[in-house]
Amino acid sequence: MRTLALAAMAVILPTAATAEPWSRAYVVDWMEPAFFHGGPKDENPAPGTDCPKGTAPPHGWKKVLKTRWRKDADIAYYMDAENRPDLQRVLRFRGPNYENVWEQPTLAPDLGLPPVTGKIAYGFNLDDNVKTGGFSTPEGVPGIDNGYYRAGGCWASYRGQPYKSQRGVGINGYMRDGLYTVLIVMSGNKDPMNDDDVTFAFYQAQERIMKDALGQVARDVSFSVRPDLRTQSIVKAKIVDGVVETRAPAEIRFRDEAWNLRMPDQVQLIGGRLRFQMKPEGGLEGYVGGYRDWKVIYRKQAVNGRDGEMNQGIDMPSFYYALERHADADPDPKTGKNRRISMAYRLRAVPAFVLTPDSKEVVSVPRVFDGKPASQLAAATATPAQ
């Protein structure tokens, strides 16, 4: 393995501009929804340009429990601290006939979740229309589409400066502790800082992330690809002055963030785009975005509905309605309601070595891994959006 790693280093880590084949490989060390925080630095709940009233206040259990089919005496019983276990149970089974409203949210009323009203957001102009989306980037690029941020950006768990939100810190802790590992490989044939024909791939690793002595994600560690088409994709990109961008909208798939294995594990973006800055120290930092099935986003949160409602102060059915309200793509032919919502993730990655599933070969050029001939997998790789 040491010989293999040393050989890989010569391929993966060139430092001078060349016109020869080159490759870079990374392990993702941070992934979170790309939500802009317009408040004071390090004051996550404070009012800001994004949420003028600050983080959305909890609805309160009394309000959540108040429905036309529940008696005031029952609500008083559940509000008694002595009956907390019963409250935890009834929060889930609070439908008119004791249905699980985390699984069937439309059986509960919409209590409202304040949307982001600011004009700044991270992400992409996914529909190439500067008049839609309603956001501009911090640098002033107009037409940014990020309906997920619009719907959930005032929720206390999501608010915060990059890498400092409650949710981001918590969920990346699970990734760093070994729940899953996301890999990136890209290659080209010109100057690695300026190449108009780059192949870029996302993979999931078989191994856990390793940490260095400071508790950060270790650099230059070897990982083998998990041969799972659900969490890998290959797209064509270009690099201009060290900035990596997709050449055209594409389907992008990768392993989703999570805090347990019961959560949906795949991000599937239609009309996907990416933009990453190659960092002087060898890392990668930027964004990947597109249109995602908003019901998958809801299910991901509803798996831990008790935590969301008991500890994070959000009413799960109201989150469902907010996502539905701000969905902005892929209308259902029958109902006309949009089935996808624009979104973006913030990713940061450090150099790594990526190996084939059997750990015998360095993946210097992205390719599909699932044991089938490459000729049979053309449809499995990323394809231009319709």
PDB file of N, CA and C in Angstrom, residues 239-333:
ATOM      1  N   ILE A 239     -12.010  24.073 -15.759  1.00  0.00           N
ATOM      2  CA  ILE A 239     -11.302  24.816 -14.720  1.00  0.00           C
ATOM      3  C   ILE A 239     -10.745  26.091 -15.335  1.00  0.00           C
ATOM      4  N   VAL A 240     -11.053  27.213 -14.710  1.00  0.00           N
ATOM      5  CA  VAL A 240     -10.516  28.506 -15.133  1.00  0.00           C
ATOM      6  C   VAL A 240      -9.884  29.170 -13.918  1.00  0.00           C
ATOM      7  N   ASP A 241      -8.578  29.353 -13.965  1.00  0.00           N
ATOM      8  CA  ASP A 241      -7.843  29.970 -12.852  1.00  0.00           C
ATOM      9  C   ASP A 241      -8.147  29.290 -11.519  1.00  0.00           C
ATOM     10  N   GLY A 242      -8.208  27.966 -11.549  1.00  0.00           N
ATOM     11  CA  GLY A 242      -8.396  27.202 -10.322  1.00  0.00           C
ATOM     12  C   GLY A 242      -9.826  27.059  -9.860  1.00  0.00           C
ATOM     13  N   VAL A 243     -10.791  27.556 -10.625  1.00  0.00           N
ATOM     14  CA  VAL A 243     -12.207  27.421 -10.280  1.00  0.00           C
ATOM     15  C   VAL A 243     -12.819  26.332 -11.156  1.00  0.00           C
ATOM     16  N   VAL A 244     -13.348  25.299 -10.513  1.00  0.00           N
ATOM     17  CA  VAL A 244     -13.934  24.155 -11.206  1.00  0.00           C
ATOM     18  C   VAL A 244     -15.432  24.383 -11.345  1.00  0.00           C
ATOM     19  N   GLU A 245     -15.955  24.270 -12.562  1.00  0.00           N
ATOM     20  CA  GLU A 245     -17.388  24.442 -12.792  1.00  0.00           C
ATOM     21  C   GLU A 245     -17.876  23.422 -13.807  1.00  0.00           C
ATOM     22  N   THR A 246     -19.120  22.983 -13.650  1.00  0.00           N
ATOM     23  CA  THR A 246     -19.727  22.109 -14.636  1.00  0.00           C
ATOM     24  C   THR A 246     -19.837  22.831 -15.971  1.00  0.00           C
ATOM     25  N   ARG A 247     -19.683  22.057 -17.050  1.00  0.00           N
ATOM     26  CA  ARG A 247     -19.798  22.640 -18.393  1.00  0.00           C
ATOM     27  C   ARG A 247     -21.264  22.832 -18.786  1.00  0.00           C
ATOM     28  N   ALA A 248     -22.140  21.979 -18.250  1.00  0.00           N
ATOM     29  CA  ALA A 248     -23.569  22.062 -18.558  1.00  0.00           C
ATOM     30  C   ALA A 248     -24.340  21.442 -17.400  1.00  0.00           C
ATOM     31  N   PRO A 249     -25.612  21.816 -17.217  1.00  0.00           N
ATOM     32  CA  PRO A 249     -26.412  21.186 -16.158  1.00  0.00           C
ATOM     33  C   PRO A 249     -26.442  19.678 -16.338  1.00  0.00           C
ATOM     34  N   ALA A 250     -26.395  18.951 -15.235  1.00  0.00           N
ATOM     35  CA  ALA A 250     -26.321  17.495 -15.291  1.00  0.00           C
ATOM     36  C   ALA A 250     -27.017  16.886 -14.089  1.00  0.00           C
ATOM     37  N   GLU A 251     -27.323  15.608 -14.186  1.00  0.00           N
ATOM     38  CA  GLU A 251     -27.785  14.885 -13.010  1.00  0.00           C
ATOM     39  C   GLU A 251     -26.568  14.598 -12.144  1.00  0.00           C
ATOM     40  N   ILE A 252     -26.652  14.938 -10.867  1.00  0.00           N
ATOM     41  CA  ILE A 252     -25.538  14.725  -9.941  1.00  0.00           C
ATOM     42  C   ILE A 252     -26.039  13.918  -8.754  1.00  0.00           C
ATOM     43  N   ARG A 253     -25.326  12.845  -8.446  1.00  0.00           N
ATOM     44  CA  ARG A 253     -25.667  11.992  -7.302  1.00  0.00           C
ATOM     45  C   ARG A 253     -24.458  11.858  -6.392  1.00  0.00           C
ATOM     46  N   PHE A 254     -24.714  11.887  -5.092  1.00  0.00           N
ATOM     47  CA  PHE A 254     -23.651  11.615  -4.127  1.00  0.00           C
ATOM     48  C   PHE A 254     -24.277  11.231  -2.798  1.00  0.00           C
ATOM     49  N   ARG A 255     -23.438  10.786  -1.871  1.00  0.00           N
ATOM     50  CA  ARG A 255     -23.915  10.353  -0.558  1.00  0.00           C
ATOM     51  C   ARG A 255     -24.371  11.573   0.245  1.00  0.00           C
ATOM     52  N   ASP A 256     -25.588  11.509   0.754  1.00  0.00           N
ATOM     53  CA  ASP A 256     -26.135  12.649   1.472  1.00  0.00           C
ATOM     54  C   ASP A 256     -25.609  12.708   2.898  1.00  0.00           C
ATOM     55  N   GLU A 257     -25.654  13.888   3.474  1.00  0.00           N
ATOM     56  CA  GLU A 257     -25.355  14.060   4.886  1.00  0.00           C
ATOM     57  C   GLU A 257     -26.410  13.325   5.709  1.00  0.00           C
ATOM     58  N   ALA A 258     -26.044  12.904   6.908  1.00  0.00           N
ATOM     59  CA  ALA A 258     -26.989  12.159   7.747  1.00  0.00           C
ATOM     60  C   ALA A 258     -26.466  12.087   9.166  1.00  0.00           C
ATOM     61  N   TRP A 259     -27.375  11.812  10.095  1.00  0.00           N
ATOM     62  CA  TRP A 259     -26.936  11.554  11.468  1.00  0.00           C
ATOM     63  C   TRP A 259     -27.355  10.177  11.948  1.00  0.00           C
ATOM     64  N   ASN A 260     -27.956   9.366  11.056  1.00  0.00           N
ATOM     65  CA  ASN A 260     -28.138   7.949  11.340  1.00  0.00           C
ATOM     66  C   ASN A 260     -28.389   7.232  10.022  1.00  0.00           C
ATOM     67  N   LEU A 261     -28.345   5.914  10.052  1.00  0.00           N
ATOM     68  CA  LEU A 261     -28.445   5.129   8.826  1.00  0.00           C
ATOM     69  C   LEU A 261     -29.882   4.931   8.369  1.00  0.00           C
ATOM     70  N   ARG A 262     -30.851   5.433   9.117  1.00  0.00           N
ATOM     71  CA  ARG A 262     -32.245   5.323   8.698  1.00  0.00           C
ATOM     72  C   ARG A 262     -32.650   6.442   7.742  1.00  0.00           C
ATOM     73  N   MET A 263     -31.818   7.440   7.624  1.00  0.00           N
ATOM     74  CA  MET A 263     -32.146   8.580   6.777  1.00  0.00           C
ATOM     75  C   MET A 263     -31.870   8.264   5.309  1.00  0.00           C
ATOM     76  N   PRO A 264     -32.617   8.872   4.377  1.00  0.00           N
ATOM     77  CA  PRO A 264     -32.303   8.698   2.950  1.00  0.00           C
ATOM     78  C   PRO A 264     -30.834   9.031   2.693  1.00  0.00           C
ATOM     79  N   ASP A 265     -30.142   8.158   1.981  1.00  0.00           N
ATOM     80  CA  ASP A 265     -28.689   8.311   1.865  1.00  0.00           C
ATOM     81  C   ASP A 265     -28.228   8.885   0.535  1.00  0.00           C
ATOM     82  N   GLN A 266     -29.144   9.178  -0.372  1.00  0.00           N
ATOM     83  CA  GLN A 266     -28.745   9.643  -1.700  1.00  0.00           C
ATOM     84  C   GLN A 266     -29.215  11.069  -1.961  1.00  0.00           C
ATOM     85  N   VAL A 267     -28.290  11.904  -2.412  1.00  0.00           N
ATOM     86  CA  VAL A 267     -28.664  13.181  -3.015  1.00  0.00           C
ATOM     87  C   VAL A 267     -28.751  12.947  -4.515  1.00  0.00           C
ATOM     88  N   GLN A 268     -29.888  13.276  -5.095  1.00  0.00           N
ATOM     89  CA  GLN A 268     -30.040  13.202  -6.545  1.00  0.00           C
ATOM     90  C   GLN A 268     -30.540  14.557  -7.019  1.00  0.00           C
ATOM     91  N   LEU A 269     -29.696  15.260  -7.740  1.00  0.00           N
ATOM     92  CA  LEU A 269     -30.006  16.598  -8.217  1.00  0.00           C
ATOM     93  C   LEU A 269     -30.218  16.577  -9.727  1.00  0.00           C
ATOM     94  N   ILE A 270     -31.313  17.152 -10.165  1.00  0.00           N
ATOM     95  CA  ILE A 270     -31.578  17.330 -11.589  1.00  0.00           C
ATOM     96  C   ILE A 270     -31.189  18.761 -11.963  1.00  0.00           C
ATOM     97  N   GLY A 271     -30.621  18.919 -13.146  1.00  0.00           N
ATOM     98  CA  GLY A 271     -30.153  20.250 -13.537  1.00  0.00           C
ATOM     99  C   GLY A 271     -29.026  20.713 -12.647  1.00  0.00           C
ATOM    100  N   GLY A 272     -28.219  19.748 -12.185  1.00  0.00           N
ATOM    101  CA  GLY A 272     -27.190  20.038 -11.195  1.00  0.00           C
ATOM    102  C   GLY A 272     -25.992  20.803 -11.745  1.00  0.00           C
ATOM    103  N   ARG A 273     -25.404  21.592 -10.868  1.00  0.00           N
ATOM    104  CA  ARG A 273     -24.198  22.354 -11.199  1.00  0.00           C
ATOM    105  C   ARG A 273     -23.264  22.321 -10.002  1.00  0.00           C
ATOM    106  N   LEU A 274     -21.995  22.538 -10.269  1.00  0.00           N
ATOM    107  CA  LEU A 274     -21.030  22.629  -9.181  1.00  0.00           C
ATOM    108  C   LEU A 274     -20.021  23.726  -9.480  1.00  0.00           C
ATOM    109  N   ARG A 275     -19.481  24.257  -8.416  1.00  0.00           N
ATOM    110  CA  ARG A 275     -18.447  25.289  -8.533  1.00  0.00           C
ATOM    111  C   ARG A 275     -17.548  25.186  -7.308  1.00  0.00           C
ATOM    112  N   PHE A 276     -16.283  24.853  -7.544  1.00  0.00           N
ATOM    113  CA  PHE A 276     -15.327  24.686  -6.453  1.00  0.00           C
ATOM    114  C   PHE A 276     -14.065  25.492  -6.730  1.00  0.00           C
ATOM    115  N   GLN A 277     -13.501  26.017  -5.679  1.00  0.00           N
ATOM    116  CA  GLN A 277     -12.221  26.714  -5.752  1.00  0.00           C
ATOM    117  C   GLN A 277     -11.125  25.769  -5.288  1.00  0.00           C
ATOM    118  N   MET A 278     -10.097  25.580  -6.099  1.00  0.00           N
ATOM    119  CA  MET A 278      -8.939  24.794  -5.688  1.00  0.00           C
ATOM    120  C   MET A 278      -8.085  25.669  -4.770  1.00  0.00           C
ATOM    121  N   LYS A 279      -7.850  25.208  -3.552  1.00  0.00           N
ATOM    122  CA  LYS A 279      -7.189  26.015  -2.533  1.00  0.00           C
ATOM    123  C   LYS A 279      -5.670  25.860  -2.602  1.00  0.00           C
ATOM    124  N   PRO A 280      -4.927  26.884  -2.199  1.00  0.00           N
ATOM    125  CA  PRO A 280      -3.456  26.824  -2.256  1.00  0.00           C
ATOM    126  C   PRO A 280      -2.866  25.661  -1.466  1.00  0.00           C
ATOM    127  N   GLU A 281      -3.521  25.278  -0.366  1.00  0.00           N
ATOM    128  CA  GLU A 281      -2.993  24.184   0.448  1.00  0.00           C
ATOM    129  C   GLU A 281      -3.365  22.812  -0.099  1.00  0.00           C
ATOM    130  N   GLY A 282      -4.041  22.780  -1.245  1.00  0.00           N
ATOM    131  CA  GLY A 282      -4.362  21.511  -1.888  1.00  0.00           C
ATOM    132  C   GLY A 282      -5.795  21.070  -1.746  1.00  0.00           C
ATOM    133  N   GLY A 283      -6.587  21.773  -0.956  1.00  0.00           N
ATOM    134  CA  GLY A 283      -7.971  21.385  -0.743  1.00  0.00           C
ATOM    135  C   GLY A 283      -8.914  21.918  -1.807  1.00  0.00           C
ATOM    136  N   LEU A 284     -10.195  21.721  -1.550  1.00  0.00           N
ATOM    137  CA  LEU A 284     -11.250  22.108  -2.476  1.00  0.00           C
ATOM    138  C   LEU A 284     -12.401  22.658  -1.641  1.00  0.00           C
ATOM    139  N   GLU A 285     -13.014  23.737  -2.103  1.00  0.00           N
ATOM    140  CA  GLU A 285     -14.118  24.325  -1.345  1.00  0.00           C
ATOM    141  C   GLU A 285     -15.096  24.983  -2.305  1.00  0.00           C
ATOM    142  N   GLY A 286     -16.393  24.764  -2.073  1.00  0.00           N
ATOM    143  CA  GLY A 286     -17.368  25.379  -2.951  1.00  0.00           C
ATOM    144  C   GLY A 286     -18.756  24.821  -2.775  1.00  0.00           C
ATOM    145  N   TYR A 287     -19.493  24.754  -3.895  1.00  0.00           N
ATOM    146  CA  TYR A 287     -20.913  24.440  -3.831  1.00  0.00           C
ATOM    147  C   TYR A 287     -21.308  23.453  -4.920  1.00  0.00           C
ATOM    148  N   VAL A 288     -22.340  22.669  -4.609  1.00  0.00           N
ATOM    149  CA  VAL A 288     -22.999  21.832  -5.595  1.00  0.00           C
ATOM    150  C   VAL A 288     -24.493  22.034  -5.393  1.00  0.00           C
ATOM    151  N   GLY A 289     -25.222  22.229  -6.483  1.00  0.00           N
ATOM    152  CA  GLY A 289     -26.641  22.524  -6.351  1.00  0.00           C
ATOM    153  C   GLY A 289     -27.444  21.976  -7.503  1.00  0.00           C
ATOM    154  N   GLY A 290     -28.758  22.077  -7.377  1.00  0.00           N
ATOM    155  CA  GLY A 290     -29.668  21.591  -8.394  1.00  0.00           C
ATOM    156  C   GLY A 290     -31.068  21.511  -7.828  1.00  0.00           C
ATOM    157  N   TYR A 291     -31.919  20.771  -8.510  1.00  0.00           N
ATOM    158  CA  TYR A 291     -33.294  20.584  -8.058  1.00  0.00           C
ATOM    159  C   TYR A 291     -33.441  19.192  -7.444  1.00  0.00           C
ATOM    160  N   ARG A 292     -33.968  19.144  -6.235  1.00  0.00           N
ATOM    161  CA  ARG A 292     -34.097  17.881  -5.510  1.00  0.00           C
ATOM    162  C   ARG A 292     -35.559  17.622  -5.142  1.00  0.00           C
ATOM    163  N   ASP A 293     -35.930  16.367  -5.090  1.00  0.00           N
ATOM    164  CA  ASP A 293     -37.262  15.958  -4.638  1.00  0.00           C
ATOM    165  C   ASP A 293     -37.470  16.467  -3.211  1.00  0.00           C
ATOM    166  N   TRP A 294     -38.394  17.401  -3.033  1.00  0.00           N
ATOM    167  CA  TRP A 294     -38.529  18.015  -1.712  1.00  0.00           C
ATOM    168  C   TRP A 294     -39.110  17.055  -0.680  1.00  0.00           C
ATOM    169  N   LYS A 295     -39.842  16.042  -1.130  1.00  0.00           N
ATOM    170  CA  LYS A 295     -40.383  15.080  -0.169  1.00  0.00           C
ATOM    171  C   LYS A 295     -39.274  14.210   0.427  1.00  0.00           C
ATOM    172  N   VAL A 296     -38.194  14.004  -0.329  1.00  0.00           N
ATOM    173  CA  VAL A 296     -37.044  13.284   0.228  1.00  0.00           C
ATOM    174  C   VAL A 296     -36.392  14.133   1.318  1.00  0.00           C
ATOM    175  N   ILE A 297     -36.285  15.441   1.082  1.00  0.00           N
ATOM    176  CA  ILE A 297     -35.744  16.332   2.114  1.00  0.00           C
ATOM    177  C   ILE A 297     -36.603  16.259   3.365  1.00  0.00           C
ATOM    178  N   TYR A 298     -37.914  16.231   3.184  1.00  0.00           N
ATOM    179  CA  TYR A 298     -38.800  16.141   4.350  1.00  0.00           C
ATOM    180  C   TYR A 298     -38.617  14.814   5.076  1.00  0.00           C
ATOM    181  N   ARG A 299     -38.619  13.704   4.324  1.00  0.00           N
ATOM    182  CA  ARG A 299     -38.478  12.392   4.964  1.00  0.00           C
ATOM    183  C   ARG A 299     -37.179  12.294   5.743  1.00  0.00           C
ATOM    184  N   LYS A 300     -36.147  12.890   5.197  1.00  0.00           N
ATOM    185  CA  LYS A 300     -34.851  12.891   5.870  1.00  0.00           C
ATOM    186  C   LYS A 300     -34.962  13.523   7.252  1.00  0.00           C
ATOM    187  N   GLN A 301     -35.693  14.612   7.359  1.00  0.00           N
ATOM    188  CA  GLN A 301     -35.856  15.277   8.647  1.00  0.00           C
ATOM    189  C   GLN A 301     -36.861  14.550   9.529  1.00  0.00           C
ATOM    190  N   ALA A 302     -37.917  13.985   8.918  1.00  0.00           N
ATOM    191  CA  ALA A 302     -38.984  13.350   9.685  1.00  0.00           C
ATOM    192  C   ALA A 302     -38.547  12.054  10.345  1.00  0.00           C
ATOM    193  N   VAL A 303     -37.486  11.424   9.818  1.00  0.00           N
ATOM    194  CA  VAL A 303     -36.967  10.213  10.465  1.00  0.00           C
ATOM    195  C   VAL A 303     -36.661  10.484  11.928  1.00  0.00           C
ATOM    196  N   ASN A 304     -36.148  11.667  12.195  1.00  0.00           N
ATOM    197  CA  ASN A 304     -35.847  12.089  13.565  1.00  0.00           C
ATOM    198  C   ASN A 304     -36.838  13.166  14.006  1.00  0.00           C
ATOM    199  N   GLY A 305     -38.109  12.934  13.738  1.00  0.00           N
ATOM    200  CA  GLY A 305     -39.116  13.930  14.056  1.00  0.00           C
ATOM    201  C   GLY A 305     -39.169  14.299  15.525  1.00  0.00           C
ATOM    202  N   ARG A 306     -38.931  13.334  16.386  1.00  0.00           N
ATOM    203  CA  ARG A 306     -38.969  13.630  17.825  1.00  0.00           C
ATOM    204  C   ARG A 306     -37.900  14.647  18.196  1.00  0.00           C
ATOM    205  N   ASP A 307     -36.701  14.477  17.644  1.00  0.00           N
ATOM    206  CA  ASP A 307     -35.633  15.432  17.935  1.00  0.00           C
ATOM    207  C   ASP A 307     -35.988  16.807  17.382  1.00  0.00           C
ATOM    208  N   GLY A 308     -36.542  16.840  16.162  1.00  0.00           N
ATOM    209  CA  GLY A 308     -36.906  18.113  15.563  1.00  0.00           C
ATOM    210  C   GLY A 308     -37.938  18.858  16.386  1.00  0.00           C
ATOM    211  N   GLU A 309     -38.930  18.135  16.893  1.00  0.00           N
ATOM    212  CA  GLU A 309     -40.015  18.793  17.616  1.00  0.00           C
ATOM    213  C   GLU A 309     -39.704  19.003  19.094  1.00  0.00           C
ATOM    214  N   MET A 310     -39.001  18.066  19.713  1.00  0.00           N
ATOM    215  CA  MET A 310     -38.737  18.188  21.150  1.00  0.00           C
ATOM    216  C   MET A 310     -37.523  19.062  21.442  1.00  0.00           C
ATOM    217  N   ASN A 311     -36.502  18.992  20.587  1.00  0.00           N
ATOM    218  CA  ASN A 311     -35.237  19.668  20.891  1.00  0.00           C
ATOM    219  C   ASN A 311     -34.921  20.849  19.979  1.00  0.00           C
ATOM    220  N   GLN A 312     -35.430  20.828  18.747  1.00  0.00           N
ATOM    221  CA  GLN A 312     -35.078  21.879  17.796  1.00  0.00           C
ATOM    222  C   GLN A 312     -36.210  22.868  17.543  1.00  0.00           C
ATOM    223  N   GLY A 313     -37.353  22.647  18.173  1.00  0.00           N
ATOM    224  CA  GLY A 313     -38.417  23.633  18.137  1.00  0.00           C
ATOM    225  C   GLY A 313     -39.103  23.833  16.809  1.00  0.00           C
ATOM    226  N   ILE A 314     -39.207  22.782  16.002  1.00  0.00           N
ATOM    227  CA  ILE A 314     -39.895  22.931  14.714  1.00  0.00           C
ATOM    228  C   ILE A 314     -41.024  21.916  14.624  1.00  0.00           C
ATOM    229  N   ASP A 315     -42.139  22.356  14.114  1.00  0.00           N
ATOM    230  CA  ASP A 315     -43.284  21.491  13.871  1.00  0.00           C
ATOM    231  C   ASP A 315     -43.083  20.807  12.524  1.00  0.00           C
ATOM    232  N   MET A 316     -42.963  19.479  12.532  1.00  0.00           N
ATOM    233  CA  MET A 316     -42.621  18.767  11.308  1.00  0.00           C
ATOM    234  C   MET A 316     -43.645  18.965  10.190  1.00  0.00           C
ATOM    235  N   PRO A 317     -44.952  18.865  10.447  1.00  0.00           N
ATOM    236  CA  PRO A 317     -45.888  19.123   9.348  1.00  0.00           C
ATOM    237  C   PRO A 317     -45.732  20.523   8.752  1.00  0.00           C
ATOM    238  N   SER A 318     -45.420  21.515   9.583  1.00  0.00           N
ATOM    239  CA  SER A 318     -45.234  22.875   9.061  1.00  0.00           C
ATOM    240  C   SER A 318     -44.008  22.952   8.160  1.00  0.00           C
ATOM    241  N   PHE A 319     -42.968  22.163   8.466  1.00  0.00           N
ATOM    242  CA  PHE A 319     -41.794  22.098   7.599  1.00  0.00           C
ATOM    243  C   PHE A 319     -42.177  21.484   6.253  1.00  0.00           C
ATOM    244  N   TYR A 320     -43.015  20.461   6.289  1.00  0.00           N
ATOM    245  CA  TYR A 320     -43.513  19.836   5.059  1.00  0.00           C
ATOM    246  C   TYR A 320     -44.231  20.872   4.190  1.00  0.00           C
ATOM    247  N   TYR A 321     -45.139  21.608   4.789  1.00  0.00           N
ATOM    248  CA  TYR A 321     -45.897  22.610   4.033  1.00  0.00           C
ATOM    249  C   TYR A 321     -44.983  23.709   3.483  1.00  0.00           C
ATOM    250  N   ALA A 322     -43.950  24.076   4.249  1.00  0.00           N
ATOM    251  CA  ALA A 322     -43.023  25.117   3.792  1.00  0.00           C
ATOM    252  C   ALA A 322     -42.251  24.656   2.558  1.00  0.00           C
ATOM    253  N   LEU A 323     -41.783  23.410   2.570  1.00  0.00           N
ATOM    254  CA  LEU A 323     -41.077  22.876   1.406  1.00  0.00           C
ATOM    255  C   LEU A 323     -42.000  22.828   0.192  1.00  0.00           C
ATOM    256  N   GLU A 324     -43.219  22.379   0.409  1.00  0.00           N
ATOM    257  CA  GLU A 324     -44.188  22.321  -0.687  1.00  0.00           C
ATOM    258  C   GLU A 324     -44.456  23.713  -1.253  1.00  0.00           C
ATOM    259  N   ARG A 325     -44.553  24.692  -0.377  1.00  0.00           N
ATOM    260  CA  ARG A 325     -44.861  26.061  -0.776  1.00  0.00           C
ATOM    261  C   ARG A 325     -43.759  26.663  -1.644  1.00  0.00           C
ATOM    262  N   HIS A 326     -42.504  26.330  -1.329  1.00  0.00           N
ATOM    263  CA  HIS A 326     -41.376  26.964  -2.019  1.00  0.00           C
ATOM    264  C   HIS A 326     -40.733  26.066  -3.074  1.00  0.00           C
ATOM    265  N   ALA A 327     -41.316  24.889  -3.322  1.00  0.00           N
ATOM    266  CA  ALA A 327     -40.840  24.045  -4.421  1.00  0.00           C
ATOM    267  C   ALA A 327     -41.004  24.812  -5.730  1.00  0.00           C
ATOM    268  N   ASP A 328     -40.024  24.703  -6.612  1.00  0.00           N
ATOM    269  CA  ASP A 328     -40.006  25.581  -7.783  1.00  0.00           C
ATOM    270  C   ASP A 328     -39.638  24.890  -9.090  1.00  0.00           C
ATOM    271  N   ALA A 329     -39.798  23.566  -9.166  1.00  0.00           N
ATOM    272  CA  ALA A 329     -39.443  22.874 -10.413  1.00  0.00           C
ATOM    273  C   ALA A 329     -40.180  21.549 -10.514  1.00  0.00           C
ATOM    274  N   ASP A 330     -40.228  21.021 -11.719  1.00  0.00           N
ATOM    275  CA  ASP A 330     -40.776  19.701 -12.009  1.00  0.00           C
ATOM    276  C   ASP A 330     -42.244  19.580 -11.596  1.00  0.00           C
ATOM    277  N   PRO A 331     -43.140  20.338 -12.234  1.00  0.00           N
ATOM    278  CA  PRO A 331     -44.558  20.246 -11.874  1.00  0.00           C
ATOM    279  C   PRO A 331     -45.162  18.889 -12.203  1.00  0.00           C
ATOM    280  N   ASP A 332     -45.993  18.401 -11.314  1.00  0.00           N
ATOM    281  CA  ASP A 332     -46.706  17.150 -11.526  1.00  0.00           C
ATOM    282  C   ASP A 332     -47.713  17.352 -12.663  1.00  0.00           C
ATOM    283  N   PRO A 333     -47.719  16.461 -13.675  1.00  0.00           N
ATOM    284  CA  PRO A 333     -48.635  16.639 -14.812  1.00  0.00           C
ATOM    285  C   PRO A 333     -50.105  16.655 -14.408  1.00  0.00           C
TER     286      PRO A 333
END
